Coordinates of C-alpha atoms and ligand atoms in Angstrom, one line a residue:
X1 CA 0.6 -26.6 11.8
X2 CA 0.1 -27.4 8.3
X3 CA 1.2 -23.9 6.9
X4 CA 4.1 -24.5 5.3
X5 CA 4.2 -21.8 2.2
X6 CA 7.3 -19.3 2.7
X7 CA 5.0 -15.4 2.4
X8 CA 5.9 -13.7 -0.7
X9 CA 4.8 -10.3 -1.5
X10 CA 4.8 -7.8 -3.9
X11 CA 7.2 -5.6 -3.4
X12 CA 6.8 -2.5 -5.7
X13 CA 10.8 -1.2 -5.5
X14 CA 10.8 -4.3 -7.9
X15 CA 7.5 -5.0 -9.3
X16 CA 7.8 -8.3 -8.6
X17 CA 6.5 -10.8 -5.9
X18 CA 9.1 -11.2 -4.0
X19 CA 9.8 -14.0 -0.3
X20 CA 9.1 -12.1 2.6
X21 CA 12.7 -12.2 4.8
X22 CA 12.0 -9.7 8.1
X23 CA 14.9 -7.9 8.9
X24 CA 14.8 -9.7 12.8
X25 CA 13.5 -13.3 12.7
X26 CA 10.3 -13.8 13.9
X27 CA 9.2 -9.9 13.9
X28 CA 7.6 -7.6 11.2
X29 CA 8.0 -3.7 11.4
X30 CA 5.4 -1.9 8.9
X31 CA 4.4 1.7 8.8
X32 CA 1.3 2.7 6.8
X33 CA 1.0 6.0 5.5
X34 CA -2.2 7.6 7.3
X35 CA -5.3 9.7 7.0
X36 CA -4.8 14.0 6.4
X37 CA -7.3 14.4 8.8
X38 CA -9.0 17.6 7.3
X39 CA -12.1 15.9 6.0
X40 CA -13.6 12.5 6.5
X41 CA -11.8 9.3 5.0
X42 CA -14.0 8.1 2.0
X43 CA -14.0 4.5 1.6
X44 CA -11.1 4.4 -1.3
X45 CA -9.0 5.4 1.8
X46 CA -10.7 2.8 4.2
X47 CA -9.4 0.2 1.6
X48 CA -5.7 1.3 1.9
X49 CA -6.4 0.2 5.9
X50 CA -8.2 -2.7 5.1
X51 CA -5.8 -3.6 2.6
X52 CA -3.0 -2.9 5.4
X53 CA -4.9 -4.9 8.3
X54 CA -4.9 -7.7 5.7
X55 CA -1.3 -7.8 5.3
X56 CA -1.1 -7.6 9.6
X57 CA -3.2 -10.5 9.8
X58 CA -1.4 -12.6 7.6
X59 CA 1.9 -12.0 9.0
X60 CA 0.2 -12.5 12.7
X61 CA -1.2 -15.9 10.8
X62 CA 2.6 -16.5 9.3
X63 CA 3.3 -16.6 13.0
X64 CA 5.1 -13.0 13.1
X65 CA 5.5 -10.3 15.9
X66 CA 4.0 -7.4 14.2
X67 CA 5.0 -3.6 15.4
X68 CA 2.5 -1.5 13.1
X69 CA 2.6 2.4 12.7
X70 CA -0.4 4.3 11.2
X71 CA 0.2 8.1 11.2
X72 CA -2.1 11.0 11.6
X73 CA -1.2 13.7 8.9
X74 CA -2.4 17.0 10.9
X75 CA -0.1 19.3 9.2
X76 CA 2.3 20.1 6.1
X77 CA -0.1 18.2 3.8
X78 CA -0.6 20.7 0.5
X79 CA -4.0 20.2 -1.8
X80 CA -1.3 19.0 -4.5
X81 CA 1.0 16.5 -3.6
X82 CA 3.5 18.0 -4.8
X83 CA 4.1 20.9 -2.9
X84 CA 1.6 23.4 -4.7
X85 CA -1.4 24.8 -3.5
X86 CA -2.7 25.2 0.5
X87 CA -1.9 23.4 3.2
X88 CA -5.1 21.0 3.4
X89 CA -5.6 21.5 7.3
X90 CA -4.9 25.4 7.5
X91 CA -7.9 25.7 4.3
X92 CA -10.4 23.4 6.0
X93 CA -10.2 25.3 9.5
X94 CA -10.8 28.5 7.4
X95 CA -13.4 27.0 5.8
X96 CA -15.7 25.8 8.8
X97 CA -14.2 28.8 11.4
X98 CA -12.6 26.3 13.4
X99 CA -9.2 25.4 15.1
X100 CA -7.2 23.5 13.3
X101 CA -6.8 21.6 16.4
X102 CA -10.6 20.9 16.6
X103 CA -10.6 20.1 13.3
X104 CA -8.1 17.7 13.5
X105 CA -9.7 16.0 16.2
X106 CA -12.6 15.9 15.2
X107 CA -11.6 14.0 12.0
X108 CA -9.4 11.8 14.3
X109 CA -12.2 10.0 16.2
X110 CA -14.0 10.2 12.9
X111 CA -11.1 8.1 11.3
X112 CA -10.6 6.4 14.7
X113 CA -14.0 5.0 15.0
X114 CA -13.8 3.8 11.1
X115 CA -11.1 1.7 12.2
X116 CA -12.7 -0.1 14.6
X117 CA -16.2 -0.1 12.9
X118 CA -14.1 -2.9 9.8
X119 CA -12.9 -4.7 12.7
X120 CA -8.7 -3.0 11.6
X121 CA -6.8 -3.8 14.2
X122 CA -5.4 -0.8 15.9
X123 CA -1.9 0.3 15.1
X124 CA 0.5 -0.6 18.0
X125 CA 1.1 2.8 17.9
X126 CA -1.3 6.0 16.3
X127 CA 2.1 8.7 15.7
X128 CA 0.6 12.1 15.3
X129 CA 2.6 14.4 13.0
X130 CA 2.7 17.6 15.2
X131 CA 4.1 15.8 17.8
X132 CA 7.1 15.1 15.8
X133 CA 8.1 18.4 14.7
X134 CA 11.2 19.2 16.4
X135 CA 12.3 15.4 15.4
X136 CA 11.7 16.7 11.8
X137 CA 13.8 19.7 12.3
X138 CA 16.5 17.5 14.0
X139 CA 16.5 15.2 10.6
X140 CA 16.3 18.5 8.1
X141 CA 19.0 19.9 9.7
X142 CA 21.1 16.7 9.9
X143 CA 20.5 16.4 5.3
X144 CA 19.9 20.4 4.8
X145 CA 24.0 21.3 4.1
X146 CA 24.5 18.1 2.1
X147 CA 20.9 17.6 0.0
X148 CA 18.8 20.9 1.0
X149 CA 18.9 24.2 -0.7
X150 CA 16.7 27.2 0.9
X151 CA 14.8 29.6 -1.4
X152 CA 11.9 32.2 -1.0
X153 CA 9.2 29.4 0.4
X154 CA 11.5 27.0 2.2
X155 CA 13.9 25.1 2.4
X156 CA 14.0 22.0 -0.7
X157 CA 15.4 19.2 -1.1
X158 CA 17.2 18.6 -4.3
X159 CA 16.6 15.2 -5.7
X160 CA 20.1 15.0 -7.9
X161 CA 22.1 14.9 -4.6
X162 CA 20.8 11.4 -4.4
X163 CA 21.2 8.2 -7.0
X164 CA 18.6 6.8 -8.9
X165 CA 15.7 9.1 -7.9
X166 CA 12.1 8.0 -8.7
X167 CA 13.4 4.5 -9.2
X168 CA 9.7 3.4 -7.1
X169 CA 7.6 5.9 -9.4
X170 CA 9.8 4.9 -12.6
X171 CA 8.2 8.2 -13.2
X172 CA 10.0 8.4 -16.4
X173 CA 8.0 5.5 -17.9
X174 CA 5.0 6.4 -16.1
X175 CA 4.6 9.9 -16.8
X176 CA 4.8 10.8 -13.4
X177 CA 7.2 14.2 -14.0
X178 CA 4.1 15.5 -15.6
X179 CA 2.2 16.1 -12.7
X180 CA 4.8 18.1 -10.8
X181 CA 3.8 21.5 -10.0
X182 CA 6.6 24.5 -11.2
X183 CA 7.5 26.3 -8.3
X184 CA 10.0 29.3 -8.7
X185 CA 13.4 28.7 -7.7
X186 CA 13.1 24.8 -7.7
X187 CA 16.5 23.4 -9.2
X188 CA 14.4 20.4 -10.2
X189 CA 11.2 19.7 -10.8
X190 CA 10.7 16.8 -8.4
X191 CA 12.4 18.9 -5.8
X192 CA 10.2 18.7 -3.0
X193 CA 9.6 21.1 0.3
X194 CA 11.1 20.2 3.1
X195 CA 10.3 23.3 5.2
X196 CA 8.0 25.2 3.9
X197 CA 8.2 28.9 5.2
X198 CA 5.1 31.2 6.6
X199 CA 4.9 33.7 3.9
X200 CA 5.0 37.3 4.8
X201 CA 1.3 38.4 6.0
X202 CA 0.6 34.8 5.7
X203 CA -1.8 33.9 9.1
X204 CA -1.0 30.5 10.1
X205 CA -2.6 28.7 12.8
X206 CA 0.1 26.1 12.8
X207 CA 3.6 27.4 12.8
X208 CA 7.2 26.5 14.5
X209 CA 10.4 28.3 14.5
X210 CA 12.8 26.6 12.6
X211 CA 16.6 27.2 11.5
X212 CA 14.5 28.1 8.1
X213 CA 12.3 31.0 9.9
X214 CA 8.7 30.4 11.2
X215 CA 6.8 27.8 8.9
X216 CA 5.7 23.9 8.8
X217 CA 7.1 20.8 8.0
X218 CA 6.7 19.5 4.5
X219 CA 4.8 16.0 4.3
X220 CA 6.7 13.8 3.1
X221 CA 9.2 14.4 5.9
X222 CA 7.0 13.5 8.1
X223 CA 6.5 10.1 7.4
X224 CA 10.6 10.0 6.9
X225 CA 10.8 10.8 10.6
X226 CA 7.9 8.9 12.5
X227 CA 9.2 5.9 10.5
X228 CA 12.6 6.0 11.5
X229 CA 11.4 7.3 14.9
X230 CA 9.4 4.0 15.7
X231 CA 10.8 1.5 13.6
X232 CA 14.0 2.4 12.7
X233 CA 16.2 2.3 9.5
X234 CA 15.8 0.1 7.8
X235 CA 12.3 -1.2 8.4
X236 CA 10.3 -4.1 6.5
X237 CA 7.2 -3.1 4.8
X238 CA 5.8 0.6 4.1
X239 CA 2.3 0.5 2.9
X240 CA -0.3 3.2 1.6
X241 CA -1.9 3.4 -2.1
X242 CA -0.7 3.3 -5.0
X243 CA -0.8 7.0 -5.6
X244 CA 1.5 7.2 -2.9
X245 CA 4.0 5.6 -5.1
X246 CA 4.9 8.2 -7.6
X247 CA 5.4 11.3 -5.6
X248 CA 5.2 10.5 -1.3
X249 CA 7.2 7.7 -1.7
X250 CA 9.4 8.4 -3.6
X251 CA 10.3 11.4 -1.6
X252 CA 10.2 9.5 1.4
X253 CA 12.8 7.2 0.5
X254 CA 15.2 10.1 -1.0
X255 CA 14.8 11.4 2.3
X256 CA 15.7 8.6 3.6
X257 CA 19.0 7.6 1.0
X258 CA 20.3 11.2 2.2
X259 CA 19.3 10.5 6.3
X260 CA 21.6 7.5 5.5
X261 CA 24.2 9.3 3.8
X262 CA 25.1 11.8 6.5
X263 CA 24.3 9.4 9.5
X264 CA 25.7 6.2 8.6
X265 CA 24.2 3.2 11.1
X266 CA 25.4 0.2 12.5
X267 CA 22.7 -1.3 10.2
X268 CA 25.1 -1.0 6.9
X269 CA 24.0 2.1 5.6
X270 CA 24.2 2.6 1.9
X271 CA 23.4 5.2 -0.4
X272 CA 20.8 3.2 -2.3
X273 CA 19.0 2.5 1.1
X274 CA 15.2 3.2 1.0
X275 CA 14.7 3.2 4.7
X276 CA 11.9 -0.3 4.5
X277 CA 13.0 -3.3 2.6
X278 CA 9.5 -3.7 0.8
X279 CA 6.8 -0.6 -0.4
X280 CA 3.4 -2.4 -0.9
X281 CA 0.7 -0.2 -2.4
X282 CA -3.3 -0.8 -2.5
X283 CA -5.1 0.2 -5.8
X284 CA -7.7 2.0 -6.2
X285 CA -11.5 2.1 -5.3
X286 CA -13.3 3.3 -8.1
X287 CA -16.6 4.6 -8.8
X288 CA -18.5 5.6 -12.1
X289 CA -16.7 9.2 -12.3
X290 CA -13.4 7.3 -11.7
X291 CA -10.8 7.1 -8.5
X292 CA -12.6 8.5 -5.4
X293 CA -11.5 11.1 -3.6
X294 CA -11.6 13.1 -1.5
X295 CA -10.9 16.8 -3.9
X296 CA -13.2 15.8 -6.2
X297 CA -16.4 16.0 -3.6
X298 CA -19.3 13.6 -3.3
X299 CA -17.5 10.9 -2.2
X300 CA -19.1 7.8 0.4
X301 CA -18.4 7.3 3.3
X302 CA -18.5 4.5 5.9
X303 CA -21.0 6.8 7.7
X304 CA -23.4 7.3 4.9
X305 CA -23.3 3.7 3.7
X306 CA -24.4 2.6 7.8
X307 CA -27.1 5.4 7.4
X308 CA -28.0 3.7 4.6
X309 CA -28.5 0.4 6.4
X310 CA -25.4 -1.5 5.2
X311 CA -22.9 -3.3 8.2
X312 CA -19.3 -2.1 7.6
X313 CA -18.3 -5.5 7.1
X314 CA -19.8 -5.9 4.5
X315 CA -17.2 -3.2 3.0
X316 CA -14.7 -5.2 4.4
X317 CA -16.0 -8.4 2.4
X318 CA -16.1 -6.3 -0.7
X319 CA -12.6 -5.0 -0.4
X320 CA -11.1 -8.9 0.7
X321 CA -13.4 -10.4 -2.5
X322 CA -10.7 -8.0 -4.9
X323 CA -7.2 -8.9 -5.2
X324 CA -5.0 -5.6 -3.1
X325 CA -3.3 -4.9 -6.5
X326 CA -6.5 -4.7 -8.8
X327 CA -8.7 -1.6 -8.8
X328 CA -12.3 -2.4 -6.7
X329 CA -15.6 -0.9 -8.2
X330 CA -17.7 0.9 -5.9
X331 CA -21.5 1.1 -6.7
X332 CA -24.4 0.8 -4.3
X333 CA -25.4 -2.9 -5.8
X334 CA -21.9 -3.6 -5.5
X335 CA -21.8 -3.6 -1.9
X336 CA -25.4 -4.5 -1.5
X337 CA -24.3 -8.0 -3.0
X338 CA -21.4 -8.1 -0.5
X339 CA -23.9 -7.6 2.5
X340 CA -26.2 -10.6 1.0
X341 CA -22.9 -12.6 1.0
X342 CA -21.8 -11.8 4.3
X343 CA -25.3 -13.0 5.6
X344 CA -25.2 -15.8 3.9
X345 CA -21.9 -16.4 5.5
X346 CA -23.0 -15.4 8.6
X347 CA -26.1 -17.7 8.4
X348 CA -24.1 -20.8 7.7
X349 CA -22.0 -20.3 10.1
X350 CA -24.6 -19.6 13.0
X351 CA -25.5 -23.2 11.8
X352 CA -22.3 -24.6 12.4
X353 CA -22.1 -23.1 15.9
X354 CA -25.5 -24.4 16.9
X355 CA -24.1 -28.4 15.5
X356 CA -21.1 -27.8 17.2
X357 CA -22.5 -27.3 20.8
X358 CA -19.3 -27.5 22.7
X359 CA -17.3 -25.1 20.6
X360 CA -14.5 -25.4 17.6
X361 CA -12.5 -28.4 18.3
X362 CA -9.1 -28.6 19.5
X363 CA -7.7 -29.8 16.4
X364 CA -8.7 -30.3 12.5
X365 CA -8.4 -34.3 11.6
X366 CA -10.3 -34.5 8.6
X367 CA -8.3 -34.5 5.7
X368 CA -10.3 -32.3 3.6
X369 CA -10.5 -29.9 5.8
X370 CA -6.2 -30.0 6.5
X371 CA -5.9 -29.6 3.0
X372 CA -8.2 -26.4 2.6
X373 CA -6.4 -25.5 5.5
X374 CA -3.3 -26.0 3.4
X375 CA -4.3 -24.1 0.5
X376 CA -5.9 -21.6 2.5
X377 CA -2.5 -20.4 3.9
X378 CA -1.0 -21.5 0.5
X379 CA -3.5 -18.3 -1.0
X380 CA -3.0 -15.6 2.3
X381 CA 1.3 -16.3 1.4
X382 CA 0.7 -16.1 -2.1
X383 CA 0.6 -12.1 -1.9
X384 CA -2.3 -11.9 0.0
X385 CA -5.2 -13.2 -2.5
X386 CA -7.8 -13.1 -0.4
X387 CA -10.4 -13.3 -3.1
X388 CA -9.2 -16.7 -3.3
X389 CA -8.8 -17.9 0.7
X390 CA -12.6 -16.9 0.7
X391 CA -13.8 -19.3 -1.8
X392 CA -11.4 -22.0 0.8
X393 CA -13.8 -20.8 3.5
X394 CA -17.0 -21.8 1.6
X395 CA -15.7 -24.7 0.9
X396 CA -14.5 -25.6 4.0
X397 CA -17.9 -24.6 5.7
X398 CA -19.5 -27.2 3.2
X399 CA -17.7 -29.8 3.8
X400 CA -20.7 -31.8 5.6
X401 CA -18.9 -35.0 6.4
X402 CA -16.7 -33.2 9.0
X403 CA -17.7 -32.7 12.6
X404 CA -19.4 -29.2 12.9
X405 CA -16.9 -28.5 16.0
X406 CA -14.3 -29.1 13.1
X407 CA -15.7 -27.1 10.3
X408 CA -16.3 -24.4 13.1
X409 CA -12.6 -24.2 13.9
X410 CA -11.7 -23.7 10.4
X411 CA -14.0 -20.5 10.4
X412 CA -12.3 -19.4 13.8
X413 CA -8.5 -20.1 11.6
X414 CA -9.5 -18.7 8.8
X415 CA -11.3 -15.3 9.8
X416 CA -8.4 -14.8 12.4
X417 CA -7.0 -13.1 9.0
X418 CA -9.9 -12.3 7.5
X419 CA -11.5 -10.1 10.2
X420 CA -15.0 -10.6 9.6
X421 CA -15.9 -11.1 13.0
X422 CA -17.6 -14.5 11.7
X423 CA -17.6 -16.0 15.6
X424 CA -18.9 -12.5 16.7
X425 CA -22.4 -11.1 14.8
X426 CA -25.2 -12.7 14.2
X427 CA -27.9 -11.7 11.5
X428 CA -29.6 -9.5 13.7
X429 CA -26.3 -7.4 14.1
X430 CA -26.1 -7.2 10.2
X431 CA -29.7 -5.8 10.0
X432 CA -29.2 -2.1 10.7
X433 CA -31.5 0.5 10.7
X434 CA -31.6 2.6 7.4
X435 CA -31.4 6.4 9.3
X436 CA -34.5 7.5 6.8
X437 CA -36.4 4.2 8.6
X438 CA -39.9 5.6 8.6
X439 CA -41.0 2.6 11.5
X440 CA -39.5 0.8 14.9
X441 CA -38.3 -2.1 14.9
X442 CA -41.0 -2.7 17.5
X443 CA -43.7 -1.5 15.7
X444 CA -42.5 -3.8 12.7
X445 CA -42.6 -6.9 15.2
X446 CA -46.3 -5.9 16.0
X447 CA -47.2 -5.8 12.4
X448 CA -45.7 -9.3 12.0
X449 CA -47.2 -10.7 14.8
X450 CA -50.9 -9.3 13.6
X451 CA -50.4 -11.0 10.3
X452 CA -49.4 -13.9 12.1
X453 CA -53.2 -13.5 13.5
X454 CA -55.1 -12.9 10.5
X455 CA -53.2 -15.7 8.5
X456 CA -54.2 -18.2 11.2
X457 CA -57.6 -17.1 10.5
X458 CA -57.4 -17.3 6.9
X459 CA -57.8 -13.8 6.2
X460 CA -55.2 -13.0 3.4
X461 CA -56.8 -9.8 2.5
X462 CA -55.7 -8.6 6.0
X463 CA -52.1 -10.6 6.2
X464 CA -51.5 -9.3 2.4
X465 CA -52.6 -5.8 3.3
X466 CA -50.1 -5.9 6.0
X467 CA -47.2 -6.9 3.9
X468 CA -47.6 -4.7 1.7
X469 CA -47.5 -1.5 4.2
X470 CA -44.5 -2.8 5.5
X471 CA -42.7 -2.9 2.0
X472 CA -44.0 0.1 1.3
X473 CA -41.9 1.4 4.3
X474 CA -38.9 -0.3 3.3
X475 CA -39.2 -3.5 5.2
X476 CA -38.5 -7.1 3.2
X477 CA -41.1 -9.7 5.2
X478 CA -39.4 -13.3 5.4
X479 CA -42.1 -16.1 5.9
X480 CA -40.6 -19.1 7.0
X481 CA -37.7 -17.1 8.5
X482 CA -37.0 -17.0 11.8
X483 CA -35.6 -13.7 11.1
X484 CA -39.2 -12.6 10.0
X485 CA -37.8 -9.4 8.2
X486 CA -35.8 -7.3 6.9
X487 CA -34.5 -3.6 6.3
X488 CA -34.8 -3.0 2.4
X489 CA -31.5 -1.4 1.5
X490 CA -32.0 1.2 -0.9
X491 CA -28.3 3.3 -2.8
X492 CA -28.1 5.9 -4.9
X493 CA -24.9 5.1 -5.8
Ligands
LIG501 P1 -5.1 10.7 2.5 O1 -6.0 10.8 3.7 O2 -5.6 11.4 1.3 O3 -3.6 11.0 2.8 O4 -5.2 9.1 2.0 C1 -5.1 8.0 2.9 C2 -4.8 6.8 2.2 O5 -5.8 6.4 1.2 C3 -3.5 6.8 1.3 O6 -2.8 5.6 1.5 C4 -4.0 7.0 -0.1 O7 -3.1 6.5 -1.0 C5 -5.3 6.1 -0.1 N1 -6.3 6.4 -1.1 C6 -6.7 7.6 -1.5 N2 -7.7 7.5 -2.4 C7 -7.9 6.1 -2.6 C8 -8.8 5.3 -3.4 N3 -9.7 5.9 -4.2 N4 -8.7 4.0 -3.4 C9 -7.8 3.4 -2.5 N5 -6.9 4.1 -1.7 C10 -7.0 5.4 -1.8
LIG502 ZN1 3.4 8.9 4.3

C-alpha cells in the first residue's frame, strides 16, 4: 500500500482543514442529513449525497469501517427552516389529496432509486423520522425543564441556556439572525420548536400525544435523536449542505450541548459538546436563477435529465469534476460535456480491458503508475479534491508503457472511490433513449445497415439521404464507429 497521506478534512466547527482522528481506531461513524420527502430531490440535493458517498468512499479507501446514517425527513419539516410556515409533508398531501403516508412513500422509492441510479452506496442504515418519535419525546423531556420553555405553539427551546450558540453559523458575521422568522412568545429569536403543538381546529394527518398535548416533532430534533440513536454521542462526521449550517445545524448541536448537559456519558461529556467531532457541508448547485431548489419550482431532476437521454453518471462526473466546497453550475451543456467525458473515459477504458485479457493485475510495479497512485490518495486525503484525483486517472490510463492489466487496476483502485462504475458500463449503456425518441433503436440499426448498402454501391444521394433523416430525428451517425450512432442530446436548460 503506497497510501501514506494522514486524511484531513474540512471541518466547518473551525473553518479549517483539519487531520481526520475517528473517535474508535479503524472505524468512521457519519450521519448525513436526508431528503424531506414531500417532493422529488432535485439534483442540488443529489449533490449533497454524492458529495457524502464521496467522503464514504474515501474513508472505505483510507482503509476505514464506515457505519453511515442517511435519514428520511417524513414529518416536522416547516416550509421555513426556521420554524415558520407549514409543515412541508402535511401541505403536499393536501395538495395532491393523498396520505401523507403515500406521499411519503412514494417520494422514498423516488429518492431511493436516485441513490442507486449515481451508483451512492446505500446507507448502512435508512432511519425514518416517524419511527423515532417516542425516542424524540424521551430526549425533549430529558432537556425540556433545564433548556425548554412551552408557549401557545409548542414547546421551544431556548438557545441562551447553552454557551456559545451559533458558533457553526457564526451567524453574527454571516447575517444569519436575519432570516429568522418572529414567532410570538419566542424568548429569542433563534429559539427553535422543539414540539410543535396541533393548533385548535388544526386537521393533522400526522399527530402524537406528547407531555406538550397532541402535535409533531420539530426537525431539527429529529436528526438530534436518530443520530445519537445509531451512532452515539459523540460521533465523527455530520454531513448535509451548506445551508444546513446556519440554522439545522446549529440547532442540532444545541440540542445536543443540552442532551449532554442533563445526561452526562461515560464519553466525557462537556457542555461545549456538539454531539460529532467534524460538520462537513456540500455547496451549492447552481443554475442561471441561482441556488436550486426545491420552493422556488422548476427545478431538474435526475428523472428529467434520463428522459432527456443523459446517464446519471454523468451527473456524478460533473459533481466529482467540482471541488465539495465550491458552488457547481448547472446548465444543460454543462452536463452534456460531462457525459462526452464520461464516454471518452468509458471508451478508453473498454480499450484497456480488451489489452488486458486476463483481468487487472495483482499488483502495480511500474513506477509511474505507484506514483499516480501516490498522489492519487495524496488528492482523495487532501479534503476530498476529486477534481484533481480525476486528472490522476487520465493520466494513469495514458501511461502506454505500462501493461494494460496494470493500467486496468489503477482504474479498478481509483474508481473504487470514485463510483463511476468504470469496470461496469460500456458505451452502449451510456447511450440512453431520449423519452421524446421519435424512432427504435431497431429501426435506427436498419437505416444504418441500408446505407451501408447504397454506399457500397456508390450511391451517396441514397446513403446522404439516409443520414440526414436520421439527424433529423435526433440520431448522431458515427462512420467509422463501431458504435455506428448516437442519441443527439438536446436541454433546455
Ligand atoms: P432537503 O430535502 O431540502 O432537506 O435537502 C436535502 C439535502 O440537499 C440537504 O443536505 C440540503 O442542504 C441539500 N441541498 C439543498 N439544495 C441544494 C443545492 N442547490 N445544492 C446542493 N445541496 C443542496
Ligand atoms: Zn438533519
Amino acid at each position: 500500500m503506497t497510501d501514506t497521506a494522514p486524511l484531513r478534512l474540512f471541518n466547518s466547527l473551525t473553518r479549517s482543514v483539519e487531520t481526520f482522528e475517528p473517535i474508535t481506531p479503524g472505524e468512521a461513524r457519519v450521519y448525513s442529513c436526508g431528503p424531506t420527502v414531500y417532493n422529488y430531490a432535485h439534483l442540488g440535493n443529489l449533490r449533497a449525497y454524492v458529495f457524502t458517498d464521496t467522503l464514504r468512499r474515501a474513508l472505505l479507501w483510507k482503509g476505514y469501517d464506515v457505519t453511515h446514517i442517511i435519514n428520511i425527513t417524513d414529518v416536522g419539516h416547516l416550509t421555513s427552516d426556521a420554524d415558520a410556515g407549514d409543515d412541508k409533508m402535511e401541505a403536499a398531501a393536501r395538495a395532491q389529496a393523498k396520505s401523507i403516508w403515500d406521499i411519503a412513500a412514494h417520494y422514498t422509492d423516488a429518492f431511493k432509486g436516485n441513490i442507486a441510479a449515481l451508483n451512492i452506496i446505500a446507507p448502512s442504515e435508512w432511519t425514518v423520522a416517524t419511527d423515532y418519535v417516542p425516542q424524540m419525546i424521551a430526549f425533549a423531556t430529558t432537556i425540556a425543564d433545564r433548556h425548554c420553555y412551552e408557549i401557545d405553539s409548542g414547546l421551544y427551546f431556548d438557545v441562551s441556556t447553552v454557551p456559545n450558540y451559533g458558533r457553526l453559523a457564526r451567524s453574527k458575521d454571516d447575517e444569519g439572525e436575519g432570516r429568522i422568522d418572529p414567532v410570538a412568545g419566542k424568548r429569542n429569536p433563534q429559539d427553535f420548536a422543539i414540539w410543535r403543538k396541533s393548533a385548535p381546529g388544526e386537521n393533522r394527518q400526522m399527530e402524537w400525544d406528547s407531555p406538550w398535548g397532541k402535535g409533531a416533532p420539530g426537525w431539527h430534533l429529529e436528526c438530534s435523536v436518530m443520530s445519537h440513536a445509531n451512532l452515539g454521542h459523540p460521533f465523527d462526521i455530520h454531513t448535509g449542505g451548506i445551508d444546513h449550517r446556519e440554522i439545522h445545524h446549529p440547532n442540532e448541536i444545541a440540542q445536543n450541548q443540552a442532551f449532554c448537559a442533563c445526561v452526562p456519558t461515560d464519553s466525557g461529556a462537556q457542555a461545549d459538546f456538539t454531539g460529532a467531532r467534524w460538520w462537513m457541508h456540500n455547496n451549492f448547485l447552481v443554475d442561471r436563477s441561482g441556488k436550486m431548489s426545491k420552493s422556488k419550482g422548476g427545478f431538474t431532476t435526475l428523472f428529467s435529465l434520463i428522459d432527456a437521454g443523459v446517464h446519471p453518471l454523468a451527473y456524478r462526473l460533473l459533481c466529482l469534476s467540482a471541488h465539495y466546497r465550491s458552488e457547481l453550475e448547472f446548465s444543460g451543456e454543462i452536463v452534456g460535456a460531462a457525459l462526452t467525458r464520461l464516454k471518452r473515459l468509458v471508451m478508453t477504458v473498454e480499450t484497456v480491458k480488451k489489452a488486458a485479457d486476463g483481468g487487472p493485475a495483482d499488483a502495480i510495479a511500474h513506477p509511474r503508475l505507484v506514483q499516480l497512485l501516490e498522489d492519487f490518495g495524496a488528492a482523495l486525503s487532501d479534503d476530498l479534491n476529486t477534481p484533481t484525483a480525476l486528472t490522476l486517472l487520465d493520466e494513469a490510463l495514458g501511461v502506454k508503457k505500462a501493461l494494460a492489466a496494470e493500467r486496468l487496476a489503477m482504474v479498478t483502485r481509483m474508481d473504487a472511490a470514485f463510483g463511476l462504475n468504470l469496470l461496469g458500463i460500456s458505451r452502449t449503456d451510456l447511450r440512453i433513449r431520449p423519452k421524446d425518441a421519435a424512432i427504435t433503436e431497431a429501426e435506427i440499426e436498419a437505416e444504418l445497415d441500408r446505407r451501408q448498402a447504397a454506399r457500397a454501391e456508390k450511391d451517396f444521394a441514397a446513403s446522404d439521404a439516409i443520414r440526414d433523416a436520421l439527424i433529423a430525428k435526433g440520431v448522431e451517425v458515427m462512420d467509422g464507429d463501431p458504435l455506428r450512432w448516437e442519441w443527439a442530446i438536446r436541454l433546455d436548460q
